[in-house]
């Protein structure tokens, strides 16, 4: 990484951020190699640059949908100012930052993903006037573009405000002027909290926790039913994820020679090539690690004869993520016991998927899958029946552990802030997308099960879209039945 000329806290960067009106002398980075910037160099850097303004830009693909979402938000909160921040960069260590990921609410309503952005809906007449507040192009007159740590020569070109207006279909203004405008604003205001401390500080005497929570809940529930654009993005995410799983199968021999990290890195390559990132930390759990639900350390051995539980999802460039799990025999063949456990989970998943349809209760698919697993546990003598007793007391949960699914979309656990009555106690509608992911997990130290069961974990997870007449499996490109998996793996290894 190249060494920046000035520290992030330089007076120049502060001036560029609107913190001070008059230019200050440039502070140099401690231990920087250059003692300063000569007047001649500073003057030279202001001239000789081509006009790179982009004109006649086409709107982002989801522009029509984001406009409709803003209109619905306007109708929900008439007469109130609504503020939706994208968020800011977060420091990883010293002067390096984590990769930025825009707040879901902001990206959902704008199609934009740049840091420091803020969408504001200003009450006007019977509705609102939307404005997106963004950082403009780096200033070339004061040297910001090459001296500031966030200048364009360091982190890349960003869109001008005029370009952003063309892309997003929203009037754009300089975000550095927004805090003062918000401080002077009057009337009721709502803000999505937790993303931009500066914006929240400017509104501190104008907002209430109750109003802001109501906004957050509303935006969470608004994402429950996906439009056609969103369904297409989720399908892209599932298709890319399927290819990522194929990539992993092809290199299992190299993973055996190294560790679970090889699996993680292999899938990550597909996610970065075809999408924005992984939608969540990949779970690459081999052997007994498969019994740890969120095993993301991925530093364990990969051994022939064990199972690999791979739970991973590609996030598209528009931030929609898949969430798929397959449990694979590392050597390509299930043992008799592995297959017995796998088939039980498959049967439970089949029952769960069959329960996904419009008009069904959200809980129905969970209940259907849990019943099958409880029946298997009683049948195997691992828990005393009858099945109704097991389900009433939740005794199967020692080995099933988690719920059978969740909403899916721009967040892997989408709509999480929704009211309980609208989510887990609600009813399925066409356009909803959810995971169906039953599992059985026999911990390595569980003395209540026969020794041969211990250390085996199996989960099968698919992304299911509720349709007008039932459901569609968006991740059907990946095989699920045990014999299909063995055939699929053999073909990939031979290829």
XYZ file of N, CA and C in Angstrom, residues 130-311:
546
model
N -37.508 14.382 -2.816
C -36.333 13.600 -2.452
C -35.069 14.282 -2.958
N -34.037 14.295 -2.118
C -32.721 14.788 -2.504
C -31.687 13.822 -1.961
N -30.712 13.497 -2.790
C -29.621 12.652 -2.322
C -28.396 13.540 -2.109
N -27.816 13.414 -0.949
C -26.670 14.243 -0.565
C -25.414 13.375 -0.623
N -24.460 13.793 -1.438
C -23.271 12.994 -1.713
C -22.019 13.849 -1.671
N -20.883 13.194 -1.534
C -19.625 13.899 -1.709
C -19.418 14.184 -3.192
N -19.124 15.413 -3.578
C -18.847 15.703 -4.985
C -17.453 15.206 -5.372
N -17.088 15.412 -6.612
C -15.737 15.086 -7.058
C -14.706 15.787 -6.169
N -13.533 15.175 -6.036
C -12.465 15.784 -5.238
C -12.044 17.124 -5.833
N -11.783 18.080 -4.963
C -11.393 19.425 -5.367
C -9.958 19.420 -5.901
N -9.773 19.930 -7.111
C -8.426 20.002 -7.685
C -7.768 21.344 -7.433
N -8.549 22.319 -7.027
C -7.982 23.635 -6.766
C -7.196 23.662 -5.456
N -7.706 23.016 -4.411
C -7.000 23.059 -3.126
C -6.121 21.836 -2.884
N -6.042 20.929 -3.881
C -5.165 19.779 -3.748
C -5.775 18.571 -3.079
N -7.048 18.673 -2.703
C -7.691 17.558 -2.009
C -7.566 16.258 -2.789
N -7.677 16.313 -4.116
C -7.757 15.097 -4.923
C -6.484 14.262 -4.852
N -5.342 14.898 -4.511
C -4.109 14.104 -4.439
C -3.443 14.123 -3.069
N -3.901 14.999 -2.177
C -3.296 15.082 -0.857
C -4.127 14.427 0.241
N -5.437 14.453 0.108
C -6.290 13.850 1.129
C -6.266 12.330 1.021
N -6.319 11.672 2.164
C -6.362 10.208 2.170
C -7.562 9.637 1.456
N -8.639 10.415 1.331
C -9.820 9.974 0.591
C -9.948 10.711 -0.740
N -8.865 11.331 -1.176
C -8.871 11.974 -2.485
C -8.908 10.955 -3.614
N -9.322 11.408 -4.791
C -9.564 10.480 -5.893
C -8.302 9.788 -6.396
N -7.136 10.412 -6.276
C -5.922 9.731 -6.711
C -5.530 8.608 -5.753
N -6.127 8.609 -4.560
C -5.859 7.540 -3.594
C -6.904 6.438 -3.665
N -8.158 6.801 -3.742
C -9.215 5.777 -3.623
C -10.055 5.625 -4.881
N -9.796 6.437 -5.912
C -10.538 6.296 -7.154
C -11.566 7.386 -7.364
N -11.919 7.558 -8.613
C -12.870 8.587 -9.003
C -14.256 8.273 -8.456
N -14.956 9.303 -8.020
C -16.366 9.125 -7.688
C -17.198 9.976 -8.641
N -18.479 9.695 -8.673
C -19.354 10.409 -9.592
C -19.543 11.856 -9.145
N -19.651 12.740 -10.110
C -20.031 14.114 -9.805
C -21.498 14.133 -9.407
N -21.932 15.235 -8.850
C -23.339 15.344 -8.467
C -24.243 15.273 -9.686
N -23.809 15.854 -10.791
C -24.610 15.808 -12.024
C -24.703 14.382 -12.540
N -23.612 13.650 -12.459
C -23.641 12.249 -12.888
C -24.557 11.424 -11.998
N -24.483 11.672 -10.695
C -25.330 10.934 -9.763
C -26.808 11.178 -10.040
N -27.157 12.402 -10.383
C -28.553 12.704 -10.706
C -29.027 11.890 -11.905
N -28.170 11.760 -12.923
C -28.546 10.972 -14.098
C -28.705 9.492 -13.742
N -27.808 8.980 -12.932
C -27.820 7.559 -12.605
C -28.984 7.177 -11.697
N -29.245 8.009 -10.710
C -30.191 7.645 -9.657
C -31.571 8.243 -9.837
N -31.681 9.267 -10.692
C -32.972 9.911 -10.888
C -33.413 10.728 -9.699
N -32.441 11.253 -8.936
C -32.732 12.037 -7.737
C -31.858 13.292 -7.772
N -32.405 14.468 -7.508
C -31.552 15.655 -7.395
C -30.462 15.436 -6.348
N -29.231 15.874 -6.672
C -28.095 15.620 -5.786
C -27.496 16.924 -5.295
N -27.103 16.933 -4.026
C -26.449 18.095 -3.423
C -25.245 17.634 -2.623
N -24.400 18.601 -2.261
C -23.176 18.330 -1.511
C -23.521 17.935 -0.073
N -23.130 16.748 0.326
C -23.484 16.247 1.653
C -22.775 17.009 2.761
N -21.688 17.690 2.453
C -20.960 18.426 3.479
C -21.759 19.611 4.006
N -22.768 20.029 3.260
C -23.607 21.140 3.692
C -24.859 20.668 4.430
N -25.070 19.353 4.457
C -26.313 18.824 5.020
C -26.434 18.972 6.529
N -25.393 18.697 7.325
C -25.582 18.806 8.785
C -26.121 20.157 9.230
N -25.611 21.235 8.655
C -26.095 22.558 9.040
C -27.557 22.739 8.657
N -27.943 22.237 7.471
C -29.343 22.332 7.052
C -30.249 21.565 8.009
N -29.774 20.396 8.445
C -30.596 19.602 9.352
C -30.704 20.261 10.723
N -29.633 20.903 11.164
C -29.690 21.600 12.450
C -30.710 22.733 12.431
N -30.883 23.353 11.270
C -31.813 24.470 11.150
C -33.240 24.037 10.824
N -33.423 22.748 10.520
C -34.733 22.263 10.090
C -35.745 22.318 11.226
N -36.996 22.447 10.842
C -38.085 22.435 11.819
C -39.082 21.353 11.429
N -39.943 20.997 12.355
C -40.950 19.988 12.078
C -40.464 18.597 12.443
N -41.371 17.600 12.410
C -41.019 16.229 12.807
C -40.016 15.601 11.842
N -39.074 14.880 12.400
C -38.012 14.234 11.622
C -37.876 12.793 12.078
N -37.590 11.917 11.118
C -37.245 10.532 11.425
C -35.919 10.214 10.744
N -35.074 9.426 11.404
C -33.783 9.049 10.834
C -33.528 7.573 11.114
N -32.895 6.893 10.169
C -32.447 5.519 10.411
C -31.135 5.606 11.182
N -31.156 5.123 12.401
C -30.002 5.276 13.291
C -28.953 4.187 13.080
N -27.772 4.481 13.615
C -26.717 3.481 13.665
C -25.752 3.490 12.509
N -25.893 4.436 11.579
C -25.033 4.441 10.397
C -24.174 5.691 10.257
N -24.647 6.834 10.735
C -23.919 8.082 10.533
C -24.057 8.947 11.785
N -23.031 8.929 12.624
C -23.084 9.652 13.889
C -23.195 11.157 13.680
N -22.559 11.685 12.618
C -22.622 13.116 12.353
C -24.025 13.574 12.018
N -24.722 12.807 11.199
C -26.101 13.148 10.844
C -26.999 13.047 12.070
N -26.805 12.021 12.874
C -27.620 11.867 14.083
C -27.381 13.020 15.057
N -26.126 13.457 15.155
C -25.818 14.574 16.051
C -26.518 15.851 15.608
N -26.610 16.046 14.289
C -27.282 17.240 13.770
C -28.779 17.211 14.049
N -29.323 16.041 14.294
C -30.764 15.892 14.516
C -31.108 15.591 15.971
N -30.127 15.667 16.845
C -30.290 15.147 18.203
C -31.484 15.721 18.946
N -31.838 16.977 18.680
C -32.952 17.589 19.404
C -34.255 17.540 18.607
N -34.262 16.815 17.511
C -35.433 16.806 16.629
C -36.065 15.429 16.449
N -35.405 14.398 16.913
C -35.899 13.039 16.687
C -36.224 12.380 18.022
N -37.001 11.305 17.945
C -37.290 10.497 19.125
C -36.994 9.044 18.800
N -36.621 8.298 19.802
C -36.325 6.883 19.602
C -37.543 6.141 19.066
N -38.724 6.524 19.533
C -39.939 5.827 19.112
C -40.220 6.049 17.627
N -40.116 7.300 17.172
C -40.370 7.582 15.750
C -39.325 6.905 14.860
N -38.087 6.936 15.306
C -37.027 6.344 14.493
C -37.163 4.825 14.407
N -37.560 4.205 15.501
C -37.765 2.756 15.480
C -38.934 2.396 14.562
N -39.962 3.213 14.570
C -41.098 2.968 13.677
C -40.663 3.029 12.217
N -39.773 3.953 11.902
C -39.239 4.046 10.537
C -38.438 2.800 10.187
N -37.569 2.381 11.088
C -36.751 1.200 10.836
C -37.610 -0.043 10.626
N -38.627 -0.205 11.449
C -39.526 -1.352 11.328
C -40.265 -1.300 9.992
N -40.757 -0.117 9.628
C -41.485 0.007 8.368
C -40.606 -0.383 7.179
N -39.379 0.113 7.149
C -38.500 -0.191 6.022
C -38.126 -1.669 5.983
N -38.049 -2.295 7.133
C -37.778 -3.725 7.182
C -38.949 -4.517 6.604
N -40.146 -4.145 6.989
C -41.326 -4.854 6.487
C -41.563 -4.573 5.005
N -41.171 -3.386 4.537
C -41.373 -3.040 3.130
C -40.592 -3.958 2.203
N -39.516 -4.559 2.710
C -38.675 -5.414 1.871
C -39.152 -6.859 1.833
N -40.225 -7.174 2.538
C -40.649 -8.573 2.630
C -41.073 -9.139 1.283
N -41.823 -8.370 0.506
C -42.284 -8.825 -0.809
C -41.365 -8.226 -1.867
N -40.715 -9.085 -2.615
C -39.739 -8.646 -3.609
C -40.415 -8.317 -4.932
N -39.891 -7.272 -5.595
C -40.369 -6.959 -6.940
C -39.576 -7.767 -7.964
N -39.916 -7.600 -9.243
C -39.290 -8.426 -10.283
C -37.782 -8.191 -10.361
N -37.353 -6.954 -10.169
C -35.916 -6.691 -10.189
C -35.222 -7.474 -9.079
N -35.782 -7.437 -7.897
C -35.166 -8.121 -6.765
C -35.137 -9.632 -6.968
N -36.205 -10.183 -7.506
C -36.241 -11.624 -7.766
C -35.149 -12.007 -8.763
N -34.970 -11.181 -9.778
C -33.910 -11.440 -10.744
C -32.534 -11.403 -10.110
N -32.320 -10.454 -9.193
C -31.021 -10.364 -8.524
C -30.792 -11.564 -7.605
N -31.828 -12.000 -6.912
C -31.692 -13.178 -6.061
C -31.387 -14.421 -6.884
N -31.993 -14.515 -8.060
C -31.675 -15.653 -8.929
C -30.221 -15.596 -9.394
N -29.747 -14.405 -9.749
C -28.324 -14.249 -10.107
C -27.426 -14.708 -8.968
N -27.780 -14.288 -7.755
C -26.967 -14.648 -6.596
C -26.921 -16.163 -6.414
N -28.062 -16.815 -6.581
C -28.105 -18.278 -6.434
C -27.316 -18.967 -7.536
N -27.415 -18.472 -8.752
C -26.684 -19.090 -9.859
C -25.178 -18.963 -9.660
N -24.721 -17.786 -9.228
C -23.296 -17.608 -8.962
C -22.840 -18.487 -7.805
N -23.682 -18.598 -6.793
C -23.343 -19.437 -5.646
C -23.212 -20.893 -6.053
N -24.094 -21.355 -6.925
C -23.993 -22.732 -7.412
C -22.657 -22.964 -8.100
N -22.218 -21.991 -8.895
C -20.916 -22.130 -9.551
C -19.780 -22.122 -8.522
N -19.958 -21.335 -7.455
C -18.959 -21.333 -6.392
C -18.854 -22.680 -5.697
N -19.981 -23.349 -5.498
C -19.963 -24.676 -4.896
C -19.263 -25.672 -5.825
N -19.498 -25.538 -7.107
C -18.799 -26.403 -8.064
C -17.292 -26.182 -8.002
N -16.895 -24.923 -7.887
C -15.471 -24.605 -7.757
C -14.861 -25.345 -6.577
N -15.580 -25.354 -5.457
C -15.074 -25.980 -4.242
C -14.900 -27.478 -4.437
N -15.893 -28.133 -5.015
C -15.803 -29.580 -5.210
C -14.574 -29.945 -6.039
N -14.272 -29.111 -7.017
C -13.134 -29.398 -7.912
C -11.783 -29.319 -7.212
N -11.715 -28.630 -6.063
C -10.423 -28.452 -5.394
C -10.395 -29.080 -4.010
N -11.279 -30.019 -3.737
C -11.293 -30.632 -2.410
C -9.985 -31.341 -2.093
N -9.289 -31.838 -3.110
C -7.997 -32.482 -2.856
C -6.981 -31.460 -2.325
N -7.032 -30.231 -2.854
C -6.130 -29.191 -2.377
C -6.519 -28.729 -0.973
N -7.821 -28.745 -0.681
C -8.263 -28.413 0.665
C -7.779 -29.463 1.661
N -7.786 -30.726 1.257
C -7.280 -31.787 2.126
C -5.802 -31.581 2.428
N -5.083 -31.035 1.475
C -3.649 -30.808 1.664
C -3.362 -29.552 2.484
N -4.389 -28.730 2.697
C -4.187 -27.464 3.419
C -5.171 -27.370 4.580
N -6.329 -26.749 4.362
C -7.317 -26.593 5.439
C -8.621 -26.081 4.854
N -9.580 -25.827 5.744
C -10.858 -25.248 5.335
C -10.671 -23.887 4.679
N -9.555 -23.218 4.955
C -9.302 -21.905 4.358
C -9.249 -21.988 2.830
N -8.798 -23.119 2.301
C -8.739 -23.259 0.847
C -10.145 -23.226 0.256
N -11.078 -23.819 0.971
C -12.480 -23.810 0.537
C -13.028 -22.389 0.599
N -12.761 -21.716 1.708
C -13.227 -20.341 1.867
C -12.690 -19.453 0.742
N -11.388 -19.556 0.480
C -10.774 -18.720 -0.551
C -11.283 -19.037 -1.932
N -11.533 -20.292 -2.201
C -12.049 -20.691 -3.513
C -13.423 -20.089 -3.761
N -14.300 -20.185 -2.775
C -15.635 -19.618 -2.947
C -15.573 -18.101 -3.032
N -14.714 -17.489 -2.234
C -14.594 -16.038 -2.238
C -14.184 -15.520 -3.610
N -13.339 -16.251 -4.307
C -12.923 -15.838 -5.652
C -14.138 -15.722 -6.565
N -15.012 -16.704 -6.532
C -16.228 -16.652 -7.364
C -17.092 -15.459 -6.965
N -17.230 -15.222 -5.655
C -18.067 -14.116 -5.178
C -17.532 -12.774 -5.662
N -16.229 -12.595 -5.653
C -15.648 -11.321 -6.066
C -15.616 -11.157 -7.576
N -15.504 -12.253 -8.306
C -15.477 -12.168 -9.762
C -16.869 -11.892 -10.325
N -17.884 -12.540 -9.766
C -19.232 -12.426 -10.319
C -20.137 -11.496 -9.523
N -19.734 -11.108 -8.328
C -20.587 -10.271 -7.507
C -19.804 -9.207 -6.779
N -20.419 -8.680 -5.743
C -19.777 -7.646 -4.929
C -18.881 -8.255 -3.872
N -19.354 -9.357 -3.272
C -18.652 -9.937 -2.127
C -19.414 -11.209 -1.755
N -18.999 -11.838 -0.661
C -19.864 -12.839 -0.042
C -20.915 -12.097 0.776
N -22.101 -12.676 0.860
C -23.177 -12.009 1.593
C -23.032 -12.104 3.089
N -22.165 -12.997 3.556
C -21.906 -13.210 4.980
C -20.648 -14.071 5.058
N -20.099 -14.221 6.246
C -18.906 -15.035 6.396
C -19.183 -16.481 6.034
N -18.443 -17.012 5.074
C -18.674 -18.381 4.614
C -18.385 -19.386 5.726
N -19.269 -20.371 5.845
C -19.104 -21.455 6.812
C -18.573 -22.654 6.040
N -17.309 -22.981 6.251
C -16.643 -24.071 5.530
C -16.240 -25.106 6.561
N -17.213 -25.854 7.037
C -17.053 -26.667 8.241
C -16.870 -28.137 7.888
N -15.663 -28.640 8.089
C -15.362 -30.040 7.796
C -15.357 -30.851 9.075
N -15.775 -32.129 8.961
C -15.765 -33.005 10.116
C -16.618 -32.482 11.246
N -16.150 -32.567 12.495
C -16.966 -32.133 13.643
C -17.260 -30.643 13.669
N -16.533 -29.842 12.899
C -16.852 -28.412 12.847
C -18.248 -28.179 12.275
N -18.774 -29.150 11.538
C -20.109 -29.014 10.962
C -21.189 -28.940 12.029
N -20.861 -29.301 13.256
C -21.857 -29.228 14.332
C -21.869 -27.856 14.998
N -20.957 -26.956 14.587
C -20.955 -25.571 15.066
C -21.687 -24.730 14.037
N -22.804 -24.130 14.430
C -23.718 -23.539 13.453
C -23.068 -22.449 12.618
N -22.314 -21.578 13.243
C -21.668 -20.480 12.518
C -20.149 -20.624 12.609
N -19.643 -21.725 12.084
C -18.203 -21.958 12.083
C -17.576 -21.140 10.949
N -17.000 -19.990 11.292
C -16.395 -19.128 10.278
C -14.891 -18.963 10.468
N -14.329 -19.649 11.462
C -12.864 -19.606 11.588
C -12.209 -20.286 10.382
N -12.809 -21.387 9.963
C -12.362 -22.086 8.755
C -10.866 -22.373 8.774
N -10.377 -22.852 9.909
C -8.952 -23.136 10.027
C -8.668 -24.601 10.345
N -9.678 -25.456 10.166
C -9.522 -26.854 10.523
C -9.133 -27.735 9.358
N -8.791 -28.988 9.644
C -8.403 -29.925 8.587
C -9.601 -30.404 7.772
N -9.312 -30.810 6.563
C -10.313 -31.378 5.660
C -9.879 -32.812 5.385
N -10.652 -33.788 5.872
C -10.211 -35.180 5.838
C -11.157 -36.043 5.011
N -10.586 -36.912 4.201
C -11.369 -37.896 3.466
C -12.128 -38.773 4.453
N -13.391 -39.029 4.136
C -14.232 -39.819 5.027
C -15.139 -38.973 5.892
N -14.797 -37.689 6.057
C -15.652 -36.771 6.804
C -16.618 -36.073 5.856
N -17.552 -35.333 6.455
C -18.467 -34.494 5.690
C -17.981 -33.044 5.713
N -18.309 -32.324 4.659
C -18.077 -30.880 4.594
C -19.428 -30.190 4.553
N -19.687 -29.325 5.521
C -20.894 -28.497 5.507
C -20.470 -27.121 4.994
N -20.905 -26.805 3.788
C -20.577 -25.527 3.159
C -21.829 -24.667 3.092
N -21.813 -23.576 3.850
C -22.927 -22.622 3.913
C -22.368 -21.287 3.433
